[in-house]
mmCIF file of C-alpha atoms in Angstrom:
data_model
loop_
_atom_site.group_PDB
_atom_site.id
_atom_site.type_symbol
_atom_site.label_atom_id
_atom_site.label_comp_id
_atom_site.label_asym_id
_atom_site.label_seq_id
_atom_site.Cartn_x
_atom_site.Cartn_y
_atom_site.Cartn_z
ATOM 1 C CA UNK W 1 -20.485 -15.161 -32.228
ATOM 2 C CA UNK W 2 -24.172 -15.557 -31.434
ATOM 3 C CA UNK W 3 -25.710 -16.837 -28.206
ATOM 4 C CA UNK W 4 -28.759 -19.064 -28.666
ATOM 5 C CA UNK W 5 -31.488 -18.959 -26.008
ATOM 6 C CA UNK W 6 -34.075 -21.742 -26.105
ATOM 7 C CA UNK W 7 -37.367 -21.186 -24.315
ATOM 8 C CA UNK W 8 -36.987 -17.488 -25.061
ATOM 9 C CA UNK W 9 -40.607 -16.760 -24.183
ATOM 10 C CA UNK W 10 -40.364 -18.120 -20.640
ATOM 11 C CA UNK W 11 -39.949 -16.234 -17.371
ATOM 12 C CA UNK W 12 -36.220 -16.865 -17.226
ATOM 13 C CA UNK W 13 -35.421 -17.322 -20.907
ATOM 14 C CA UNK W 14 -36.965 -13.963 -21.808
ATOM 15 C CA UNK W 15 -34.823 -12.278 -19.179
ATOM 16 C CA UNK W 16 -31.680 -14.002 -20.420
ATOM 17 C CA UNK W 17 -32.450 -12.724 -23.932
ATOM 18 C CA UNK W 18 -33.063 -9.170 -22.710
ATOM 19 C CA UNK W 19 -29.943 -9.009 -20.528
ATOM 20 C CA UNK W 20 -27.730 -10.382 -23.292
ATOM 21 C CA UNK W 21 -29.197 -7.964 -25.837
ATOM 22 C CA UNK W 22 -28.843 -5.011 -23.465
ATOM 23 C CA UNK W 23 -25.174 -5.900 -23.007
ATOM 24 C CA UNK W 24 -24.646 -5.836 -26.770
ATOM 25 C CA UNK W 25 -24.290 -9.562 -27.418
ATOM 26 C CA UNK W 26 -25.725 -11.033 -30.640
ATOM 27 C CA UNK W 27 -28.713 -13.124 -29.511
ATOM 28 C CA UNK W 28 -31.065 -15.570 -31.194
ATOM 29 C CA UNK W 29 -34.201 -16.643 -29.297
ATOM 30 C CA UNK W 30 -36.176 -19.772 -30.026
ATOM 31 C CA UNK W 31 -39.627 -21.130 -29.261
ATOM 32 C CA UNK W 32 -41.699 -23.947 -30.659
ATOM 33 C CA UNK W 33 -43.941 -21.270 -32.165
ATOM 34 C CA UNK W 34 -42.494 -17.787 -32.490
ATOM 35 C CA UNK W 35 -45.712 -16.142 -33.678
ATOM 36 C CA UNK W 36 -46.397 -14.989 -30.104
ATOM 37 C CA UNK W 37 -42.742 -14.535 -29.122
ATOM 38 C CA UNK W 38 -41.751 -10.967 -28.258
ATOM 39 C CA UNK W 39 -38.022 -10.237 -28.271
ATOM 40 C CA UNK W 40 -36.035 -6.996 -28.003
ATOM 41 C CA UNK W 41 -35.088 -5.086 -31.138
ATOM 42 C CA UNK W 42 -32.160 -6.700 -32.896
ATOM 43 C CA UNK W 43 -32.835 -10.187 -31.523
ATOM 44 C CA UNK W 44 -33.590 -12.856 -34.111
ATOM 45 C CA UNK W 45 -36.502 -15.214 -33.387
ATOM 46 C CA UNK W 46 -36.414 -18.765 -34.759
ATOM 47 C CA UNK W 47 -38.896 -21.647 -34.530
ATOM 48 C CA UNK W 48 -37.268 -24.626 -32.837
ATOM 49 C CA UNK W 49 -38.428 -27.738 -30.992
ATOM 50 C CA UNK W 50 -35.276 -29.289 -29.571
ATOM 51 C CA UNK W 51 -37.018 -32.664 -29.269
ATOM 52 C CA UNK W 52 -37.811 -32.586 -33.018
ATOM 53 C CA UNK W 53 -34.964 -30.626 -34.593
ATOM 54 C CA UNK W 54 -35.934 -31.094 -38.243
ATOM 55 C CA UNK W 55 -34.039 -28.017 -39.375
ATOM 56 C CA UNK W 56 -31.547 -26.709 -36.823
ATOM 57 C CA UNK W 57 -29.222 -25.063 -39.317
ATOM 58 C CA UNK W 58 -30.769 -21.621 -38.998
ATOM 59 C CA UNK W 59 -30.993 -21.820 -35.216
ATOM 60 C CA UNK W 60 -27.364 -22.917 -34.746
ATOM 61 C CA UNK W 61 -25.743 -20.725 -37.406
ATOM 62 C CA UNK W 62 -22.649 -19.007 -35.924
ATOM 63 C CA UNK W 63 -23.704 -19.991 -32.401
ATOM 64 C CA UNK W 64 -20.952 -20.127 -29.800
ATOM 65 C CA UNK W 65 -22.990 -20.692 -26.621
ATOM 66 C CA UNK W 66 -26.482 -21.963 -25.784
ATOM 67 C CA UNK W 67 -28.869 -21.339 -22.896
ATOM 68 C CA UNK W 68 -30.846 -24.581 -22.762
ATOM 69 C CA UNK W 69 -34.316 -24.645 -21.271
ATOM 70 C CA UNK W 70 -35.317 -28.106 -19.984
ATOM 71 C CA UNK W 71 -37.974 -29.993 -21.906
ATOM 72 C CA UNK W 72 -39.581 -33.402 -21.697
ATOM 73 C CA UNK W 73 -38.405 -35.550 -24.562
ATOM 74 C CA UNK W 74 -35.187 -36.565 -26.250
ATOM 75 C CA UNK W 75 -32.737 -33.750 -26.970
ATOM 76 C CA UNK W 76 -29.882 -35.977 -28.173
ATOM 77 C CA UNK W 77 -30.221 -35.074 -31.850
ATOM 78 C CA UNK W 78 -30.258 -31.345 -31.148
ATOM 79 C CA UNK W 79 -27.226 -31.564 -28.875
ATOM 80 C CA UNK W 80 -25.315 -33.615 -31.451
ATOM 81 C CA UNK W 81 -26.139 -30.984 -34.057
ATOM 82 C CA UNK W 82 -24.982 -28.256 -31.668
ATOM 83 C CA UNK W 83 -21.621 -29.943 -31.236
ATOM 84 C CA UNK W 84 -21.237 -30.414 -34.992
ATOM 85 C CA UNK W 85 -22.120 -26.736 -35.511
ATOM 86 C CA UNK W 86 -19.235 -25.670 -33.292
ATOM 87 C CA UNK W 87 -21.077 -24.729 -30.092
ATOM 88 C CA UNK W 88 -18.467 -24.284 -27.372
ATOM 89 C CA UNK W 89 -20.533 -24.072 -24.201
ATOM 90 C CA UNK W 90 -24.008 -24.735 -22.815
ATOM 91 C CA UNK W 91 -25.822 -23.469 -19.715
ATOM 92 C CA UNK W 92 -28.637 -25.836 -18.748
ATOM 93 C CA UNK W 93 -31.440 -24.655 -16.490
ATOM 94 C CA UNK W 94 -32.264 -27.629 -14.283
ATOM 95 C CA UNK W 95 -33.865 -28.084 -10.858
ATOM 96 C CA UNK W 96 -32.837 -29.308 -7.402
ATOM 97 C CA UNK W 97 -35.493 -31.961 -8.023
ATOM 98 C CA UNK W 98 -32.777 -33.735 -10.011
ATOM 99 C CA UNK W 99 -30.923 -34.594 -6.799
ATOM 100 C CA UNK W 100 -33.146 -33.856 -3.789
ATOM 101 C CA UNK W 101 -34.528 -36.734 -1.706
ATOM 102 C CA UNK W 102 -38.162 -37.444 -2.506
ATOM 103 C CA UNK W 103 -37.847 -35.952 -5.981
ATOM 104 C CA UNK W 104 -34.846 -37.274 -7.895
ATOM 105 C CA UNK W 105 -36.538 -40.631 -8.583
ATOM 106 C CA UNK W 106 -40.002 -39.221 -9.335
ATOM 107 C CA UNK W 107 -41.385 -37.535 -12.479
ATOM 108 C CA UNK W 108 -39.968 -34.025 -12.070
ATOM 109 C CA UNK W 109 -36.542 -35.235 -11.026
ATOM 110 C CA UNK W 110 -36.405 -37.950 -13.674
ATOM 111 C CA UNK W 111 -37.217 -35.465 -16.453
ATOM 112 C CA UNK W 112 -34.446 -33.099 -15.377
ATOM 113 C CA UNK W 113 -31.954 -35.929 -14.892
ATOM 114 C CA UNK W 114 -32.690 -37.188 -18.402
ATOM 115 C CA UNK W 115 -31.886 -33.752 -19.827
ATOM 116 C CA UNK W 116 -28.687 -33.541 -17.794
ATOM 117 C CA UNK W 117 -27.670 -37.017 -18.942
ATOM 118 C CA UNK W 118 -28.225 -36.114 -22.605
ATOM 119 C CA UNK W 119 -26.062 -33.026 -22.205
ATOM 120 C CA UNK W 120 -23.332 -34.967 -20.419
ATOM 121 C CA UNK W 121 -23.340 -37.632 -23.141
ATOM 122 C CA UNK W 122 -23.123 -34.990 -25.883
ATOM 123 C CA UNK W 123 -19.597 -34.080 -24.824
ATOM 124 C CA UNK W 124 -20.419 -30.362 -24.904
ATOM 125 C CA UNK W 125 -18.770 -28.303 -22.136
ATOM 126 C CA UNK W 126 -21.526 -27.103 -19.842
ATOM 127 C CA UNK W 127 -22.719 -25.824 -16.481
ATOM 128 C CA UNK W 128 -25.968 -26.944 -14.872
ATOM 129 C CA UNK W 129 -27.937 -24.355 -12.908
ATOM 130 C CA UNK W 130 -30.026 -25.446 -9.936
ATOM 131 C CA UNK W 131 -32.184 -22.488 -8.833
ATOM 132 C CA UNK W 132 -34.149 -22.822 -5.590
ATOM 133 C CA UNK W 133 -37.869 -22.031 -5.174
ATOM 134 C CA UNK W 134 -38.592 -19.369 -7.787
ATOM 135 C CA UNK W 135 -40.214 -16.182 -6.521
ATOM 136 C CA UNK W 136 -42.622 -16.433 -9.457
ATOM 137 C CA UNK W 137 -44.075 -19.606 -7.893
ATOM 138 C CA UNK W 138 -46.006 -17.277 -5.592
ATOM 139 C CA UNK W 139 -47.834 -15.799 -8.576
ATOM 140 C CA UNK W 140 -48.348 -19.175 -10.237
ATOM 141 C CA UNK W 141 -49.662 -20.934 -7.136
ATOM 142 C CA UNK W 142 -51.413 -18.172 -5.193
ATOM 143 C CA UNK W 143 -52.060 -15.234 -7.501
ATOM 144 C CA UNK W 144 -55.585 -16.143 -8.574
ATOM 145 C CA UNK W 145 -56.706 -17.010 -5.039
ATOM 146 C CA UNK W 146 -55.367 -13.785 -3.574
ATOM 147 C CA UNK W 147 -56.832 -11.646 -6.365
ATOM 148 C CA UNK W 148 -60.263 -13.250 -6.061
ATOM 149 C CA UNK W 149 -60.605 -13.838 -2.307
ATOM 150 C CA UNK W 150 -57.865 -11.887 -0.554
ATOM 151 C CA UNK W 151 -56.675 -15.062 1.173
ATOM 152 C CA UNK W 152 -54.850 -18.240 0.208
ATOM 153 C CA UNK W 153 -55.097 -21.953 0.990
ATOM 154 C CA UNK W 154 -51.790 -23.782 1.430
ATOM 155 C CA UNK W 155 -50.896 -27.320 2.455
ATOM 156 C CA UNK W 156 -47.990 -27.460 4.908
ATOM 157 C CA UNK W 157 -47.592 -23.669 5.295
ATOM 158 C CA UNK W 158 -44.712 -24.174 7.748
ATOM 159 C CA UNK W 159 -42.572 -25.838 5.073
ATOM 160 C CA UNK W 160 -39.413 -23.868 4.401
ATOM 161 C CA UNK W 161 -38.140 -22.816 0.983
ATOM 162 C CA UNK W 162 -35.555 -20.353 -0.253
ATOM 163 C CA UNK W 163 -37.127 -17.947 -2.767
ATOM 164 C CA UNK W 164 -34.836 -16.734 -5.532
ATOM 165 C CA UNK W 165 -35.528 -13.727 -7.738
ATOM 166 C CA UNK W 166 -35.658 -14.824 -11.374
ATOM 167 C CA UNK W 167 -33.531 -11.846 -12.404
ATOM 168 C CA UNK W 168 -30.738 -13.354 -10.297
ATOM 169 C CA UNK W 169 -31.080 -16.665 -12.143
ATOM 170 C CA UNK W 170 -30.969 -14.861 -15.487
ATOM 171 C CA UNK W 171 -27.954 -12.770 -14.489
ATOM 172 C CA UNK W 172 -25.989 -15.842 -13.422
ATOM 173 C CA UNK W 173 -26.817 -17.518 -16.736
ATOM 174 C CA UNK W 174 -25.666 -14.452 -18.687
ATOM 175 C CA UNK W 175 -22.375 -14.284 -16.785
ATOM 176 C CA UNK W 176 -21.702 -17.952 -17.465
ATOM 177 C CA UNK W 177 -22.601 -17.610 -21.148
ATOM 178 C CA UNK W 178 -20.267 -14.647 -21.628
ATOM 179 C CA UNK W 179 -17.426 -15.198 -19.113
ATOM 180 C CA UNK W 180 -15.355 -18.288 -18.400
ATOM 181 C CA UNK W 181 -14.266 -17.724 -14.809
ATOM 182 C CA UNK W 182 -17.263 -19.338 -13.027
ATOM 183 C CA UNK W 183 -17.929 -22.184 -15.416
ATOM 184 C CA UNK W 184 -18.109 -25.046 -12.946
ATOM 185 C CA UNK W 185 -19.953 -28.270 -13.610
ATOM 186 C CA UNK W 186 -22.888 -27.026 -11.541
ATOM 187 C CA UNK W 187 -24.059 -23.929 -9.681
ATOM 188 C CA UNK W 188 -26.693 -24.081 -6.922
ATOM 189 C CA UNK W 189 -28.560 -20.770 -6.774
ATOM 190 C CA UNK W 190 -30.631 -19.561 -3.824
ATOM 191 C CA UNK W 191 -32.089 -16.409 -2.399
ATOM 192 C CA UNK W 192 -30.685 -14.860 0.787
ATOM 193 C CA UNK W 193 -32.799 -16.688 3.385
ATOM 194 C CA UNK W 194 -34.936 -19.678 4.254
ATOM 195 C CA UNK W 195 -38.601 -18.765 4.768
ATOM 196 C CA UNK W 196 -41.760 -20.628 5.673
ATOM 197 C CA UNK W 197 -44.462 -20.531 3.007
ATOM 198 C CA UNK W 198 -46.661 -18.570 5.425
ATOM 199 C CA UNK W 199 -43.825 -16.053 5.872
ATOM 200 C CA UNK W 200 -43.715 -15.527 2.115
ATOM 201 C CA UNK W 201 -47.443 -14.818 2.104
ATOM 202 C CA UNK W 202 -46.816 -12.354 4.925
ATOM 203 C CA UNK W 203 -44.227 -10.538 2.813
ATOM 204 C CA UNK W 204 -46.703 -10.386 -0.059
ATOM 205 C CA UNK W 205 -49.202 -8.847 2.330
ATOM 206 C CA UNK W 206 -46.707 -6.215 3.417
ATOM 207 C CA UNK W 207 -46.007 -5.359 -0.212
ATOM 208 C CA UNK W 208 -49.753 -4.970 -0.815
ATOM 209 C CA UNK W 209 -50.356 -3.113 2.425
ATOM 210 C CA UNK W 210 -52.912 -5.606 3.739
ATOM 211 C CA UNK W 211 -52.929 -8.902 5.590
ATOM 212 C CA UNK W 212 -53.452 -12.082 3.557
ATOM 213 C CA UNK W 213 -54.939 -14.840 5.750
ATOM 214 C CA UNK W 214 -53.531 -18.341 5.220
ATOM 215 C CA UNK W 215 -55.955 -21.276 5.338
ATOM 216 C CA UNK W 216 -54.088 -24.506 6.057
ATOM 217 C CA UNK W 217 -55.200 -27.269 3.702
ATOM 218 C CA UNK W 218 -54.982 -30.976 4.381
ATOM 219 C CA UNK W 219 -53.128 -33.204 1.932
ATOM 220 C CA UNK W 220 -56.487 -34.427 0.601
ATOM 221 C CA UNK W 221 -57.889 -30.905 0.241
ATOM 222 C CA UNK W 222 -54.832 -29.794 -1.711
ATOM 223 C CA UNK W 223 -55.206 -32.746 -4.078
ATOM 224 C CA UNK W 224 -58.904 -32.004 -4.523
ATOM 225 C CA UNK W 225 -58.044 -28.421 -5.520
ATOM 226 C CA UNK W 226 -55.465 -29.493 -8.109
ATOM 227 C CA UNK W 227 -55.351 -27.009 -10.996
ATOM 228 C CA UNK W 228 -56.279 -28.545 -14.332
ATOM 229 C CA UNK W 229 -52.865 -27.796 -15.863
ATOM 230 C CA UNK W 230 -50.962 -29.801 -13.230
ATOM 231 C CA UNK W 231 -50.774 -33.616 -13.548
ATOM 232 C CA UNK W 232 -51.900 -35.421 -10.382
ATOM 233 C CA UNK W 233 -48.607 -37.299 -10.004
ATOM 234 C CA UNK W 234 -46.670 -34.021 -10.131
ATOM 235 C CA UNK W 235 -48.833 -32.472 -7.432
ATOM 236 C CA UNK W 236 -48.470 -35.572 -5.242
ATOM 237 C CA UNK W 237 -44.698 -35.298 -5.537
ATOM 238 C CA UNK W 238 -44.736 -31.582 -4.706
ATOM 239 C CA UNK W 239 -46.954 -32.153 -1.673
ATOM 240 C CA UNK W 240 -44.715 -34.937 -0.353
ATOM 241 C CA UNK W 241 -41.634 -32.757 -0.767
ATOM 242 C CA UNK W 242 -43.384 -29.821 0.907
ATOM 243 C CA UNK W 243 -44.448 -31.984 3.827
ATOM 244 C CA UNK W 244 -40.842 -33.126 4.309
ATOM 245 C CA UNK W 245 -39.704 -29.475 4.421
ATOM 246 C CA UNK W 246 -41.822 -28.552 7.452
ATOM 247 C CA UNK W 247 -39.455 -27.258 10.125
ATOM 248 C CA UNK W 248 -36.395 -27.925 7.957
ATOM 249 C CA UNK W 249 -34.374 -24.844 6.923
ATOM 250 C CA UNK W 250 -33.774 -24.581 3.188
ATOM 251 C CA UNK W 251 -30.105 -24.376 2.134
ATOM 252 C CA UNK W 252 -28.541 -20.992 1.428
ATOM 253 C CA UNK W 253 -25.626 -20.456 -0.965
ATOM 254 C CA UNK W 254 -23.606 -17.401 -1.958
ATOM 255 C CA UNK W 255 -23.433 -18.420 -5.615
ATOM 256 C CA UNK W 256 -25.367 -15.409 -6.936
ATOM 257 C CA UNK W 257 -22.933 -13.024 -5.249
ATOM 258 C CA UNK W 258 -19.868 -15.015 -6.329
ATOM 259 C CA UNK W 259 -20.935 -15.022 -9.964
ATOM 260 C CA UNK W 260 -22.624 -11.627 -10.366
ATOM 261 C CA UNK W 261 -20.823 -9.550 -7.748
ATOM 262 C CA UNK W 262 -24.007 -8.545 -5.922
ATOM 263 C CA UNK W 263 -25.971 -10.248 -3.152
ATOM 264 C CA UNK W 264 -29.054 -12.204 -4.126
ATOM 265 C CA UNK W 265 -32.268 -10.186 -4.067
ATOM 266 C CA UNK W 266 -34.796 -10.653 -1.276
ATOM 267 C CA UNK W 267 -38.301 -11.947 -2.007
ATOM 268 C CA UNK W 268 -39.637 -8.566 -0.916
ATOM 269 C CA UNK W 269 -37.979 -6.966 -3.950
ATOM 270 C CA UNK W 270 -39.913 -9.243 -6.284
ATOM 271 C CA UNK W 271 -43.177 -8.822 -4.349
ATOM 272 C CA UNK W 272 -43.023 -5.017 -4.498
ATOM 273 C CA UNK W 273 -42.439 -5.082 -8.241
ATOM 274 C CA UNK W 274 -45.354 -7.467 -8.857
ATOM 275 C CA UNK W 275 -48.083 -6.123 -6.591
ATOM 276 C CA UNK W 276 -50.479 -5.878 -9.524
ATOM 277 C CA UNK W 277 -50.298 -9.661 -10.001
ATOM 278 C CA UNK W 278 -52.040 -10.058 -6.638
ATOM 279 C CA UNK W 279 -54.206 -6.916 -6.473
ATOM 280 C CA UNK W 280 -55.713 -5.661 -9.763
ATOM 281 C CA UNK W 281 -56.282 -2.217 -8.253
ATOM 282 C CA UNK W 282 -52.499 -1.825 -8.126
ATOM 283 C CA UNK W 283 -52.364 -1.771 -11.932
ATOM 284 C CA UNK W 284 -54.107 1.597 -11.849
ATOM 285 C CA UNK W 285 -51.024 3.067 -10.206
ATOM 286 C CA UNK W 286 -48.525 1.706 -12.750
#
């Protein structure tokens, strides 16, 4: 039977597709527009918008399990179709924002809770994944600044998070999609340690072989520097949550090791592999 991966072009979805394909599982990857979707040889690519599933027959044909990427919008029709098509199990990628104080009742948390509620109401057996602060957030939030200026501005740099390597998230998802033994209702995934944001920048600097100064931004300065792609309300929520994490250790779980059999990867592992994202000169050596 085939495993369907929605959001197959994303950071995590693409890795789930690759790991499943490498293990020999029949995989079908979906995206709203597959013209730019790159999948491994042997993987079928199908256009699919789970909030507007006009034709889900091709996507769900012979599908036994689904990796579900969270989206804003109503997924009820797609999930009902998945149940009718004989899908046996779903892994939903969610976020701790769905339950954390300061987030669960604000836009990010509400969007994830709505997706979880739709899945629960569908009656499909499932596990919800709650990965901690993704290591790739460093590239998203700081990459351009570090490439262009060699330094980075951060509000509340003493806030603590627990970076998780996205390969660990993908590996847990693959294990759950293909093995039954760890299929709990939820799995909270973290990296091996709680770190301050300024410590993470320090680890990036070590990976690059040069210090990266941190400029502490005020709340107002951070809002004024909001990237165009991020809604203001989302940034306000993130800043409030970050402020509340100053001096508060982030939780650590052993879920990655329990599910995959190996300890969760350190942030340093990710930083070393992605030096070129922060220093263009590094690309000359790869």
